[in-house]
């Protein structure tokens, strides 16, 4: 998607993208909150995108790059401007310099890139000052030149300031005639109580359809693909149940440690950072029943039903780990979690966790859903691994290995099924092979947008399909809160694992106990 054209007239490529944008907007009309203006939705009306916390890490690494890519590709309403707001006394020029390395600007895009920054403004203000938010409102109003304009507020900020900021938005910065949408980043609380408090607070200020809780895993290609794969094919659904499936694993691995973010990480730990949100969201899409329609609330109703059927986790259902330095490793790998100077001494915060969840419904009764995630492991990957049961009434002397359907979320999106075939040739033997749909080769040249690109565009379009609803959130916390409290009050000591390893061996033992069979006999040869 190479889109730059310095003149104002559109190239074919750009015209197509504008069409796409218009189509997305039209498609989203159904779910747009018309109540605020009650008038016809107009893509040409002014839009302002406000980044609160514009001087921060998330803004620099994710939000500014994403809005630049959307702008570059002509996917935003034509009359959109961007306002940064934070306490720092900084400027657009300084933010531009800090963002530079994350923006991926091609030489031929330079002119458009400069145009993008010309549409940016920065306002310095406190998060607890009504006067400063009134000032922000005046600035927005100046640009909008009239009452009919739409406003998006992205809270790229620590959760400690969410409450006061949202009060100020409500009191001083709502669109007059047009919609206002609030985008919130996780963590949404620390447990059931704090999350409920935040939800109640937000609900006292905004309607649910104005709140967009981002879980960026819901913006990933293969996560969005789960619905199509399951409900757009006849082949999978009849076997998608306890009669055929032995166990399901949803894994997340990162090959690096806290990288100086230990202070933040230690407050939350891997369960809150990855498992309770990213992995649980994937789980709901794997396990839910077919929704009545593809409308966001029908889908989210089904996701909530799955969560409601999951029993509260207990300590016996989990394996917890914390990485230690690997004396044979190099650089960062020599250092353990506790060697990070930003981590409190003697911390027992887990950097690895495996949990076995049980869904108490007719489809899944007895099938272990194993979610596992960790930092400083041997690989970078996120995947769903659906392992089927052994073939009953075997006539091949125990040779058939279990079938597996693997949905590789990242890196290198792929879908593959491990299955048995007759060994090609004269012999009447058998071997494992795969049906392989690797996106990089099947869809070579197709650009898969970054998760944030899809999600921010969804907010412009008013589609909440890939955002977390408040009841989903409270069910997710219900499952994890007693466990988290127990880990914290009893200071449960995690098992040490070496930086760069697969995690604690106790995790593999837990897999075996939960009907996952690893044979290690399968070898995949990538296509040359
Ligand atoms: P394997 O059976 O080789 O491995 C399955 C997974 O089991 C591993 O990824 C590993 O994940 C886990 N594992 C390793 N040791 C143990 C153990 N002792 N107990 C339990 N689990 C264990 O099959 P794969 O499906 O992973 O395929 C092998 C390779 O081929 C992979 O790299 C895969 O990504 C790749 N492949 C890629 C395709 C594509 O991109 N299109 C197509 C087909 C295969 P973990 O350490 O996370 O637990
Ligand atoms: C974030 C976590 O939500 O997801 C990080 O806070 C983690 O700790 C990141 O590194 C992983 O995201 P991705 O898209 O790189 O897999």
JSON list of N, CA and C in Angstrom, two decimals, residues 364-432:
[
{"chain": "A", "resi": 364, "resn": "UNK", "atom": "N", "xyz": [-18.09, -28.18, 25.56]},
{"chain": "A", "resi": 364, "resn": "UNK", "atom": "CA", "xyz": [-16.69, -28.26, 25.99]},
{"chain": "A", "resi": 364, "resn": "UNK", "atom": "C", "xyz": [-16.45, -29.01, 27.29]},
{"chain": "A", "resi": 365, "resn": "UNK", "atom": "N", "xyz": [-17.48, -29.51, 27.92]},
{"chain": "A", "resi": 365, "resn": "UNK", "atom": "CA", "xyz": [-17.30, -30.18, 29.21]},
{"chain": "A", "resi": 365, "resn": "UNK", "atom": "C", "xyz": [-16.13, -31.18, 29.14]},
{"chain": "A", "resi": 366, "resn": "UNK", "atom": "N", "xyz": [-15.15, -31.02, 29.99]},
{"chain": "A", "resi": 366, "resn": "UNK", "atom": "CA", "xyz": [-14.02, -31.96, 30.06]},
{"chain": "A", "resi": 366, "resn": "UNK", "atom": "C", "xyz": [-12.85, -31.63, 29.16]},
{"chain": "A", "resi": 367, "resn": "UNK", "atom": "N", "xyz": [-12.99, -30.64, 28.28]},
{"chain": "A", "resi": 367, "resn": "UNK", "atom": "CA", "xyz": [-11.86, -30.32, 27.39]},
{"chain": "A", "resi": 367, "resn": "UNK", "atom": "C", "xyz": [-10.98, -29.24, 28.06]},
{"chain": "A", "resi": 368, "resn": "UNK", "atom": "N", "xyz": [-9.71, -29.55, 28.32]},
{"chain": "A", "resi": 368, "resn": "UNK", "atom": "CA", "xyz": [-8.86, -28.52, 28.93]},
{"chain": "A", "resi": 368, "resn": "UNK", "atom": "C", "xyz": [-8.50, -27.43, 27.91]},
{"chain": "A", "resi": 369, "resn": "UNK", "atom": "N", "xyz": [-8.70, -26.19, 28.31]},
{"chain": "A", "resi": 369, "resn": "UNK", "atom": "CA", "xyz": [-8.21, -25.04, 27.53]},
{"chain": "A", "resi": 369, "resn": "UNK", "atom": "C", "xyz": [-6.96, -24.54, 28.27]},
{"chain": "A", "resi": 370, "resn": "UNK", "atom": "N", "xyz": [-5.82, -24.78, 27.64]},
{"chain": "A", "resi": 370, "resn": "UNK", "atom": "CA", "xyz": [-4.56, -24.45, 28.31]},
{"chain": "A", "resi": 370, "resn": "UNK", "atom": "C", "xyz": [-4.05, -23.12, 27.76]},
{"chain": "A", "resi": 371, "resn": "UNK", "atom": "N", "xyz": [-3.98, -22.13, 28.63]},
{"chain": "A", "resi": 371, "resn": "UNK", "atom": "CA", "xyz": [-3.44, -20.84, 28.17]},
{"chain": "A", "resi": 371, "resn": "UNK", "atom": "C", "xyz": [-2.06, -20.68, 28.81]},
{"chain": "A", "resi": 372, "resn": "UNK", "atom": "N", "xyz": [-1.08, -20.32, 27.99]},
{"chain": "A", "resi": 372, "resn": "UNK", "atom": "CA", "xyz": [0.26, -20.16, 28.57]},
{"chain": "A", "resi": 372, "resn": "UNK", "atom": "C", "xyz": [0.96, -18.98, 27.94]},
{"chain": "A", "resi": 373, "resn": "UNK", "atom": "N", "xyz": [1.73, -18.28, 28.77]},
{"chain": "A", "resi": 373, "resn": "UNK", "atom": "CA", "xyz": [2.40, -17.08, 28.26]},
{"chain": "A", "resi": 373, "resn": "UNK", "atom": "C", "xyz": [3.65, -16.82, 29.08]},
{"chain": "A", "resi": 374, "resn": "UNK", "atom": "N", "xyz": [4.63, -16.24, 28.43]},
{"chain": "A", "resi": 374, "resn": "UNK", "atom": "CA", "xyz": [5.84, -15.96, 29.18]},
{"chain": "A", "resi": 374, "resn": "UNK", "atom": "C", "xyz": [6.78, -15.04, 28.47]},
{"chain": "A", "resi": 375, "resn": "UNK", "atom": "N", "xyz": [7.62, -14.42, 29.26]},
{"chain": "A", "resi": 375, "resn": "UNK", "atom": "CA", "xyz": [8.68, -13.53, 28.76]},
{"chain": "A", "resi": 375, "resn": "UNK", "atom": "C", "xyz": [10.01, -14.27, 28.88]},
{"chain": "A", "resi": 376, "resn": "UNK", "atom": "N", "xyz": [11.00, -13.81, 28.10]},
{"chain": "A", "resi": 376, "resn": "UNK", "atom": "CA", "xyz": [12.36, -14.38, 28.14]},
{"chain": "A", "resi": 376, "resn": "UNK", "atom": "C", "xyz": [12.34, -15.89, 27.85]},
{"chain": "A", "resi": 377, "resn": "UNK", "atom": "N", "xyz": [11.58, -16.27, 26.83]},
{"chain": "A", "resi": 377, "resn": "UNK", "atom": "CA", "xyz": [11.50, -17.69, 26.45]},
{"chain": "A", "resi": 377, "resn": "UNK", "atom": "C", "xyz": [12.35, -17.94, 25.19]},
{"chain": "A", "resi": 378, "resn": "UNK", "atom": "N", "xyz": [12.17, -19.12, 24.60]},
{"chain": "A", "resi": 378, "resn": "UNK", "atom": "CA", "xyz": [13.05, -19.53, 23.50]},
{"chain": "A", "resi": 378, "resn": "UNK", "atom": "C", "xyz": [12.57, -19.04, 22.13]},
{"chain": "A", "resi": 379, "resn": "UNK", "atom": "N", "xyz": [11.44, -18.36, 22.07]},
{"chain": "A", "resi": 379, "resn": "UNK", "atom": "CA", "xyz": [10.84, -18.10, 20.78]},
{"chain": "A", "resi": 379, "resn": "UNK", "atom": "C", "xyz": [9.95, -16.88, 20.87]},
{"chain": "A", "resi": 380, "resn": "UNK", "atom": "N", "xyz": [9.61, -16.31, 19.72]},
{"chain": "A", "resi": 380, "resn": "UNK", "atom": "CA", "xyz": [8.54, -15.32, 19.70]},
{"chain": "A", "resi": 380, "resn": "UNK", "atom": "C", "xyz": [7.39, -15.93, 18.93]},
{"chain": "A", "resi": 381, "resn": "UNK", "atom": "N", "xyz": [6.26, -16.13, 19.56]},
{"chain": "A", "resi": 381, "resn": "UNK", "atom": "CA", "xyz": [5.11, -16.64, 18.82]},
{"chain": "A", "resi": 381, "resn": "UNK", "atom": "C", "xyz": [3.82, -16.48, 19.62]},
{"chain": "A", "resi": 382, "resn": "UNK", "atom": "N", "xyz": [2.72, -16.43, 18.89]},
{"chain": "A", "resi": 382, "resn": "UNK", "atom": "CA", "xyz": [1.40, -16.54, 19.51]},
{"chain": "A", "resi": 382, "resn": "UNK", "atom": "C", "xyz": [0.63, -17.49, 18.62]},
{"chain": "A", "resi": 383, "resn": "UNK", "atom": "N", "xyz": [0.00, -18.48, 19.20]},
{"chain": "A", "resi": 383, "resn": "UNK", "atom": "CA", "xyz": [-0.71, -19.46, 18.37]},
{"chain": "A", "resi": 383, "resn": "UNK", "atom": "C", "xyz": [-1.82, -20.14, 19.16]},
{"chain": "A", "resi": 384, "resn": "UNK", "atom": "N", "xyz": [-2.75, -20.72, 18.39]},
{"chain": "A", "resi": 384, "resn": "UNK", "atom": "CA", "xyz": [-3.80, -21.57, 18.96]},
{"chain": "A", "resi": 384, "resn": "UNK", "atom": "C", "xyz": [-3.54, -22.97, 18.40]},
{"chain": "A", "resi": 385, "resn": "UNK", "atom": "N", "xyz": [-3.51, -23.95, 19.29]},
{"chain": "A", "resi": 385, "resn": "UNK", "atom": "CA", "xyz": [-3.21, -25.32, 18.86]},
{"chain": "A", "resi": 385, "resn": "UNK", "atom": "C", "xyz": [-4.36, -26.22, 19.29]},
{"chain": "A", "resi": 386, "resn": "UNK", "atom": "N", "xyz": [-5.13, -26.67, 18.33]},
{"chain": "A", "resi": 386, "resn": "UNK", "atom": "CA", "xyz": [-6.29, -27.51, 18.65]},
{"chain": "A", "resi": 386, "resn": "UNK", "atom": "C", "xyz": [-5.89, -28.96, 18.39]},
{"chain": "A", "resi": 387, "resn": "UNK", "atom": "N", "xyz": [-5.81, -29.73, 19.47]},
{"chain": "A", "resi": 387, "resn": "UNK", "atom": "CA", "xyz": [-5.35, -31.11, 19.30]},
{"chain": "A", "resi": 387, "resn": "UNK", "atom": "C", "xyz": [-6.56, -32.05, 19.35]},
{"chain": "A", "resi": 388, "resn": "UNK", "atom": "N", "xyz": [-6.68, -32.85, 18.30]},
{"chain": "A", "resi": 388, "resn": "UNK", "atom": "CA", "xyz": [-7.81, -33.77, 18.21]},
{"chain": "A", "resi": 388, "resn": "UNK", "atom": "C", "xyz": [-7.49, -35.07, 18.96]},
{"chain": "A", "resi": 389, "resn": "UNK", "atom": "N", "xyz": [-8.55, -35.82, 19.24]},
{"chain": "A", "resi": 389, "resn": "UNK", "atom": "CA", "xyz": [-8.36, -37.08, 19.98]},
{"chain": "A", "resi": 389, "resn": "UNK", "atom": "C", "xyz": [-7.71, -38.14, 19.11]},
{"chain": "A", "resi": 390, "resn": "UNK", "atom": "N", "xyz": [-7.21, -39.20, 19.76]},
{"chain": "A", "resi": 390, "resn": "UNK", "atom": "CA", "xyz": [-6.68, -40.34, 19.00]},
{"chain": "A", "resi": 390, "resn": "UNK", "atom": "C", "xyz": [-7.79, -40.96, 18.16]},
{"chain": "A", "resi": 391, "resn": "UNK", "atom": "N", "xyz": [-7.38, -41.57, 17.04]},
{"chain": "A", "resi": 391, "resn": "UNK", "atom": "CA", "xyz": [-8.37, -42.23, 16.18]},
{"chain": "A", "resi": 391, "resn": "UNK", "atom": "C", "xyz": [-8.90, -43.45, 16.93]},
{"chain": "A", "resi": 392, "resn": "UNK", "atom": "N", "xyz": [-10.21, -43.56, 17.09]},
{"chain": "A", "resi": 392, "resn": "UNK", "atom": "CA", "xyz": [-10.73, -44.75, 17.80]},
{"chain": "A", "resi": 392, "resn": "UNK", "atom": "C", "xyz": [-10.67, -45.98, 16.88]},
{"chain": "A", "resi": 393, "resn": "UNK", "atom": "N", "xyz": [-10.55, -47.16, 17.47]},
{"chain": "A", "resi": 393, "resn": "UNK", "atom": "CA", "xyz": [-10.54, -48.40, 16.68]},
{"chain": "A", "resi": 393, "resn": "UNK", "atom": "C", "xyz": [-9.36, -48.42, 15.72]},
{"chain": "A", "resi": 394, "resn": "UNK", "atom": "N", "xyz": [-8.19, -48.13, 16.23]},
{"chain": "A", "resi": 394, "resn": "UNK", "atom": "CA", "xyz": [-6.99, -48.02, 15.38]},
{"chain": "A", "resi": 394, "resn": "UNK", "atom": "C", "xyz": [-6.64, -49.36, 14.72]},
{"chain": "A", "resi": 395, "resn": "UNK", "atom": "N", "xyz": [-6.38, -49.33, 13.40]},
{"chain": "A", "resi": 395, "resn": "UNK", "atom": "CA", "xyz": [-5.96, -50.55, 12.69]},
{"chain": "A", "resi": 395, "resn": "UNK", "atom": "C", "xyz": [-4.51, -50.46, 12.23]},
{"chain": "A", "resi": 396, "resn": "UNK", "atom": "N", "xyz": [-3.81, -49.40, 12.70]},
{"chain": "A", "resi": 396, "resn": "UNK", "atom": "CA", "xyz": [-2.45, -49.17, 12.19]},
{"chain": "A", "resi": 396, "resn": "UNK", "atom": "C", "xyz": [-1.38, -49.35, 13.29]},
{"chain": "A", "resi": 397, "resn": "UNK", "atom": "N", "xyz": [-1.62, -50.21, 14.20]},
{"chain": "A", "resi": 397, "resn": "UNK", "atom": "CA", "xyz": [-0.63, -50.54, 15.25]},
{"chain": "A", "resi": 397, "resn": "UNK", "atom": "C", "xyz": [-0.14, -49.31, 16.00]},
{"chain": "A", "resi": 398, "resn": "UNK", "atom": "N", "xyz": [-1.03, -48.40, 16.31]},
{"chain": "A", "resi": 398, "resn": "UNK", "atom": "CA", "xyz": [-0.66, -47.24, 17.14]},
{"chain": "A", "resi": 398, "resn": "UNK", "atom": "C", "xyz": [0.15, -46.19, 16.42]},
{"chain": "A", "resi": 399, "resn": "UNK", "atom": "N", "xyz": [0.27, -46.33, 15.08]},
{"chain": "A", "resi": 399, "resn": "UNK", "atom": "CA", "xyz": [1.13, -45.36, 14.38]},
{"chain": "A", "resi": 399, "resn": "UNK", "atom": "C", "xyz": [0.49, -43.97, 14.19]},
{"chain": "A", "resi": 400, "resn": "UNK", "atom": "N", "xyz": [-0.84, -43.87, 14.03]},
{"chain": "A", "resi": 400, "resn": "UNK", "atom": "CA", "xyz": [-1.38, -42.52, 13.78]},
{"chain": "A", "resi": 400, "resn": "UNK", "atom": "C", "xyz": [-1.12, -41.57, 14.94]},
{"chain": "A", "resi": 401, "resn": "UNK", "atom": "N", "xyz": [-0.59, -40.41, 14.59]},
{"chain": "A", "resi": 401, "resn": "UNK", "atom": "CA", "xyz": [-0.40, -39.35, 15.60]},
{"chain": "A", "resi": 401, "resn": "UNK", "atom": "C", "xyz": [-1.65, -38.48, 15.59]},
{"chain": "A", "resi": 402, "resn": "UNK", "atom": "N", "xyz": [-1.83, -37.76, 16.65]},
{"chain": "A", "resi": 402, "resn": "UNK", "atom": "CA", "xyz": [-3.04, -36.91, 16.73]},
{"chain": "A", "resi": 402, "resn": "UNK", "atom": "C", "xyz": [-3.01, -35.80, 15.69]},
{"chain": "A", "resi": 403, "resn": "UNK", "atom": "N", "xyz": [-4.16, -35.51, 15.14]},
{"chain": "A", "resi": 403, "resn": "UNK", "atom": "CA", "xyz": [-4.27, -34.34, 14.25]},
{"chain": "A", "resi": 403, "resn": "UNK", "atom": "C", "xyz": [-4.19, -33.07, 15.08]},
{"chain": "A", "resi": 404, "resn": "UNK", "atom": "N", "xyz": [-3.61, -32.04, 14.49]},
{"chain": "A", "resi": 404, "resn": "UNK", "atom": "CA", "xyz": [-3.61, -30.73, 15.15]},
{"chain": "A", "resi": 404, "resn": "UNK", "atom": "C", "xyz": [-3.94, -29.66, 14.13]},
{"chain": "A", "resi": 405, "resn": "UNK", "atom": "N", "xyz": [-4.79, -28.76, 14.53]},
{"chain": "A", "resi": 405, "resn": "UNK", "atom": "CA", "xyz": [-5.03, -27.57, 13.71]},
{"chain": "A", "resi": 405, "resn": "UNK", "atom": "C", "xyz": [-4.32, -26.43, 14.43]},
{"chain": "A", "resi": 406, "resn": "UNK", "atom": "N", "xyz": [-3.37, -25.81, 13.72]},
{"chain": "A", "resi": 406, "resn": "UNK", "atom": "CA", "xyz": [-2.61, -24.73, 14.35]},
{"chain": "A", "resi": 406, "resn": "UNK", "atom": "C", "xyz": [-2.93, -23.41, 13.66]},
{"chain": "A", "resi": 407, "resn": "UNK", "atom": "N", "xyz": [-3.33, -22.45, 14.47]},
{"chain": "A", "resi": 407, "resn": "UNK", "atom": "CA", "xyz": [-3.62, -21.12, 13.93]},
{"chain": "A", "resi": 407, "resn": "UNK", "atom": "C", "xyz": [-2.51, -20.23, 14.46]},
{"chain": "A", "resi": 408, "resn": "UNK", "atom": "N", "xyz": [-1.60, -19.89, 13.57]},
{"chain": "A", "resi": 408, "resn": "UNK", "atom": "CA", "xyz": [-0.44, -19.11, 14.00]},
{"chain": "A", "resi": 408, "resn": "UNK", "atom": "C", "xyz": [-0.77, -17.62, 13.87]},
{"chain": "A", "resi": 409, "resn": "UNK", "atom": "N", "xyz": [-0.85, -16.97, 15.02]},
{"chain": "A", "resi": 409, "resn": "UNK", "atom": "CA", "xyz": [-1.22, -15.55, 15.03]},
{"chain": "A", "resi": 409, "resn": "UNK", "atom": "C", "xyz": [-0.02, -14.70, 14.62]},
{"chain": "A", "resi": 410, "resn": "UNK", "atom": "N", "xyz": [1.17, -15.06, 15.15]},
{"chain": "A", "resi": 410, "resn": "UNK", "atom": "CA", "xyz": [2.38, -14.33, 14.80]},
{"chain": "A", "resi": 410, "resn": "UNK", "atom": "C", "xyz": [3.60, -15.09, 15.29]},
{"chain": "A", "resi": 411, "resn": "UNK", "atom": "N", "xyz": [4.76, -14.89, 14.71]},
{"chain": "A", "resi": 411, "resn": "UNK", "atom": "CA", "xyz": [4.97, -14.13, 13.49]},
{"chain": "A", "resi": 411, "resn": "UNK", "atom": "C", "xyz": [4.64, -15.02, 12.30]},
{"chain": "A", "resi": 412, "resn": "UNK", "atom": "N", "xyz": [4.44, -14.45, 11.13]},
{"chain": "A", "resi": 412, "resn": "UNK", "atom": "CA", "xyz": [4.19, -15.25, 9.94]},
{"chain": "A", "resi": 412, "resn": "UNK", "atom": "C", "xyz": [2.85, -15.94, 10.03]},
{"chain": "A", "resi": 413, "resn": "UNK", "atom": "N", "xyz": [1.78, -15.17, 9.85]},
{"chain": "A", "resi": 413, "resn": "UNK", "atom": "CA", "xyz": [0.42, -15.73, 9.97]},
{"chain": "A", "resi": 413, "resn": "UNK", "atom": "C", "xyz": [0.29, -17.01, 9.14]},
{"chain": "A", "resi": 414, "resn": "UNK", "atom": "N", "xyz": [-0.26, -18.05, 9.75]},
{"chain": "A", "resi": 414, "resn": "UNK", "atom": "CA", "xyz": [-0.44, -19.32, 9.03]},
{"chain": "A", "resi": 414, "resn": "UNK", "atom": "C", "xyz": [-1.53, -20.14, 9.69]},
{"chain": "A", "resi": 415, "resn": "UNK", "atom": "N", "xyz": [-2.00, -21.07, 8.89]},
{"chain": "A", "resi": 415, "resn": "UNK", "atom": "CA", "xyz": [-3.01, -22.00, 9.37]},
{"chain": "A", "resi": 415, "resn": "UNK", "atom": "C", "xyz": [-2.54, -23.34, 8.86]},
{"chain": "A", "resi": 416, "resn": "UNK", "atom": "N", "xyz": [-2.30, -24.30, 9.72]},
{"chain": "A", "resi": 416, "resn": "UNK", "atom": "CA", "xyz": [-1.90, -25.60, 9.20]},
{"chain": "A", "resi": 416, "resn": "UNK", "atom": "C", "xyz": [-2.53, -26.72, 10.00]},
{"chain": "A", "resi": 417, "resn": "UNK", "atom": "N", "xyz": [-2.76, -27.82, 9.27]},
{"chain": "A", "resi": 417, "resn": "UNK", "atom": "CA", "xyz": [-3.35, -28.99, 9.91]},
{"chain": "A", "resi": 417, "resn": "UNK", "atom": "C", "xyz": [-2.33, -30.11, 9.82]},
{"chain": "A", "resi": 418, "resn": "UNK", "atom": "N", "xyz": [-1.98, -30.66, 10.96]},
{"chain": "A", "resi": 418, "resn": "UNK", "atom": "CA", "xyz": [-1.07, -31.80, 10.95]},
{"chain": "A", "resi": 418, "resn": "UNK", "atom": "C", "xyz": [-1.91, -33.07, 10.77]},
{"chain": "A", "resi": 419, "resn": "UNK", "atom": "N", "xyz": [-1.53, -33.88, 9.81]},
{"chain": "A", "resi": 419, "resn": "UNK", "atom": "CA", "xyz": [-2.33, -35.09, 9.56]},
{"chain": "A", "resi": 419, "resn": "UNK", "atom": "C", "xyz": [-1.47, -36.22, 9.02]},
{"chain": "A", "resi": 420, "resn": "UNK", "atom": "N", "xyz": [-2.03, -37.43, 9.00]},
{"chain": "A", "resi": 420, "resn": "UNK", "atom": "CA", "xyz": [-1.30, -38.61, 8.56]},
{"chain": "A", "resi": 420, "resn": "UNK", "atom": "C", "xyz": [-1.59, -38.89, 7.09]},
{"chain": "A", "resi": 421, "resn": "UNK", "atom": "N", "xyz": [-0.56, -39.30, 6.35]},
{"chain": "A", "resi": 421, "resn": "UNK", "atom": "CA", "xyz": [-0.77, -39.77, 4.97]},
{"chain": "A", "resi": 421, "resn": "UNK", "atom": "C", "xyz": [0.01, -41.07, 4.77]},
{"chain": "A", "resi": 422, "resn": "UNK", "atom": "N", "xyz": [-0.35, -41.79, 3.73]},
{"chain": "A", "resi": 422, "resn": "UNK", "atom": "CA", "xyz": [0.47, -42.95, 3.36]},
{"chain": "A", "resi": 422, "resn": "UNK", "atom": "C", "xyz": [1.82, -42.43, 2.92]},
{"chain": "A", "resi": 423, "resn": "UNK", "atom": "N", "xyz": [2.87, -43.02, 3.35]},
{"chain": "A", "resi": 423, "resn": "UNK", "atom": "CA", "xyz": [4.19, -42.59, 2.90]},
{"chain": "A", "resi": 423, "resn": "UNK", "atom": "C", "xyz": [4.22, -42.71, 1.38]},
{"chain": "A", "resi": 424, "resn": "UNK", "atom": "N", "xyz": [4.54, -41.64, 0.68]},
{"chain": "A", "resi": 424, "resn": "UNK", "atom": "CA", "xyz": [4.51, -41.71, -0.77]},
{"chain": "A", "resi": 424, "resn": "UNK", "atom": "C", "xyz": [5.49, -42.76, -1.30]},
{"chain": "A", "resi": 425, "resn": "UNK", "atom": "N", "xyz": [5.07, -43.49, -2.27]},
{"chain": "A", "resi": 425, "resn": "UNK", "atom": "CA", "xyz": [5.97, -44.51, -2.86]},
{"chain": "A", "resi": 425, "resn": "UNK", "atom": "C", "xyz": [5.38, -45.90, -2.71]},
{"chain": "A", "resi": 426, "resn": "UNK", "atom": "N", "xyz": [6.25, -46.88, -2.85]},
{"chain": "A", "resi": 426, "resn": "UNK", "atom": "CA", "xyz": [5.81, -48.29, -2.85]},
{"chain": "A", "resi": 426, "resn": "UNK", "atom": "C", "xyz": [5.36, -48.76, -1.46]},
{"chain": "A", "resi": 427, "resn": "UNK", "atom": "N", "xyz": [6.00, -48.23, -0.44]},
{"chain": "A", "resi": 427, "resn": "UNK", "atom": "CA", "xyz": [5.72, -48.76, 0.91]},
{"chain": "A", "resi": 427, "resn": "UNK", "atom": "C", "xyz": [4.29, -48.47, 1.33]},
{"chain": "A", "resi": 428, "resn": "UNK", "atom": "N", "xyz": [3.71, -49.35, 2.16]},
{"chain": "A", "resi": 428, "resn": "UNK", "atom": "CA", "xyz": [2.39, -49.07, 2.72]},
{"chain": "A", "resi": 428, "resn": "UNK", "atom": "C", "xyz": [2.59, -48.72, 4.19]},
{"chain": "A", "resi": 429, "resn": "UNK", "atom": "N", "xyz": [3.31, -47.64, 4.36]},
{"chain": "A", "resi": 429, "resn": "UNK", "atom": "CA", "xyz": [3.56, -47.16, 5.73]},
{"chain": "A", "resi": 429, "resn": "UNK", "atom": "C", "xyz": [2.85, -45.81, 5.85]},
{"chain": "A", "resi": 430, "resn": "UNK", "atom": "N", "xyz": [3.02, -45.13, 6.97]},
{"chain": "A", "resi": 430, "resn": "UNK", "atom": "CA", "xyz": [2.39, -43.81, 7.10]},
{"chain": "A", "resi": 430, "resn": "UNK", "atom": "C", "xyz": [3.33, -42.80, 7.72]},
{"chain": "A", "resi": 431, "resn": "UNK", "atom": "N", "xyz": [3.04, -41.51, 7.43]},
{"chain": "A", "resi": 431, "resn": "UNK", "atom": "CA", "xyz": [3.86, -40.46, 8.05]},
{"chain": "A", "resi": 431, "resn": "UNK", "atom": "C", "xyz": [3.03, -39.19, 8.28]},
{"chain": "A", "resi": 432, "resn": "UNK", "atom": "N", "xyz": [3.59, -38.34, 9.15]},
{"chain": "A", "resi": 432, "resn": "UNK", "atom": "CA", "xyz": [2.89, -37.08, 9.45]},
{"chain": "A", "resi": 432, "resn": "UNK", "atom": "C", "xyz": [3.24, -36.04, 8.40]}
]
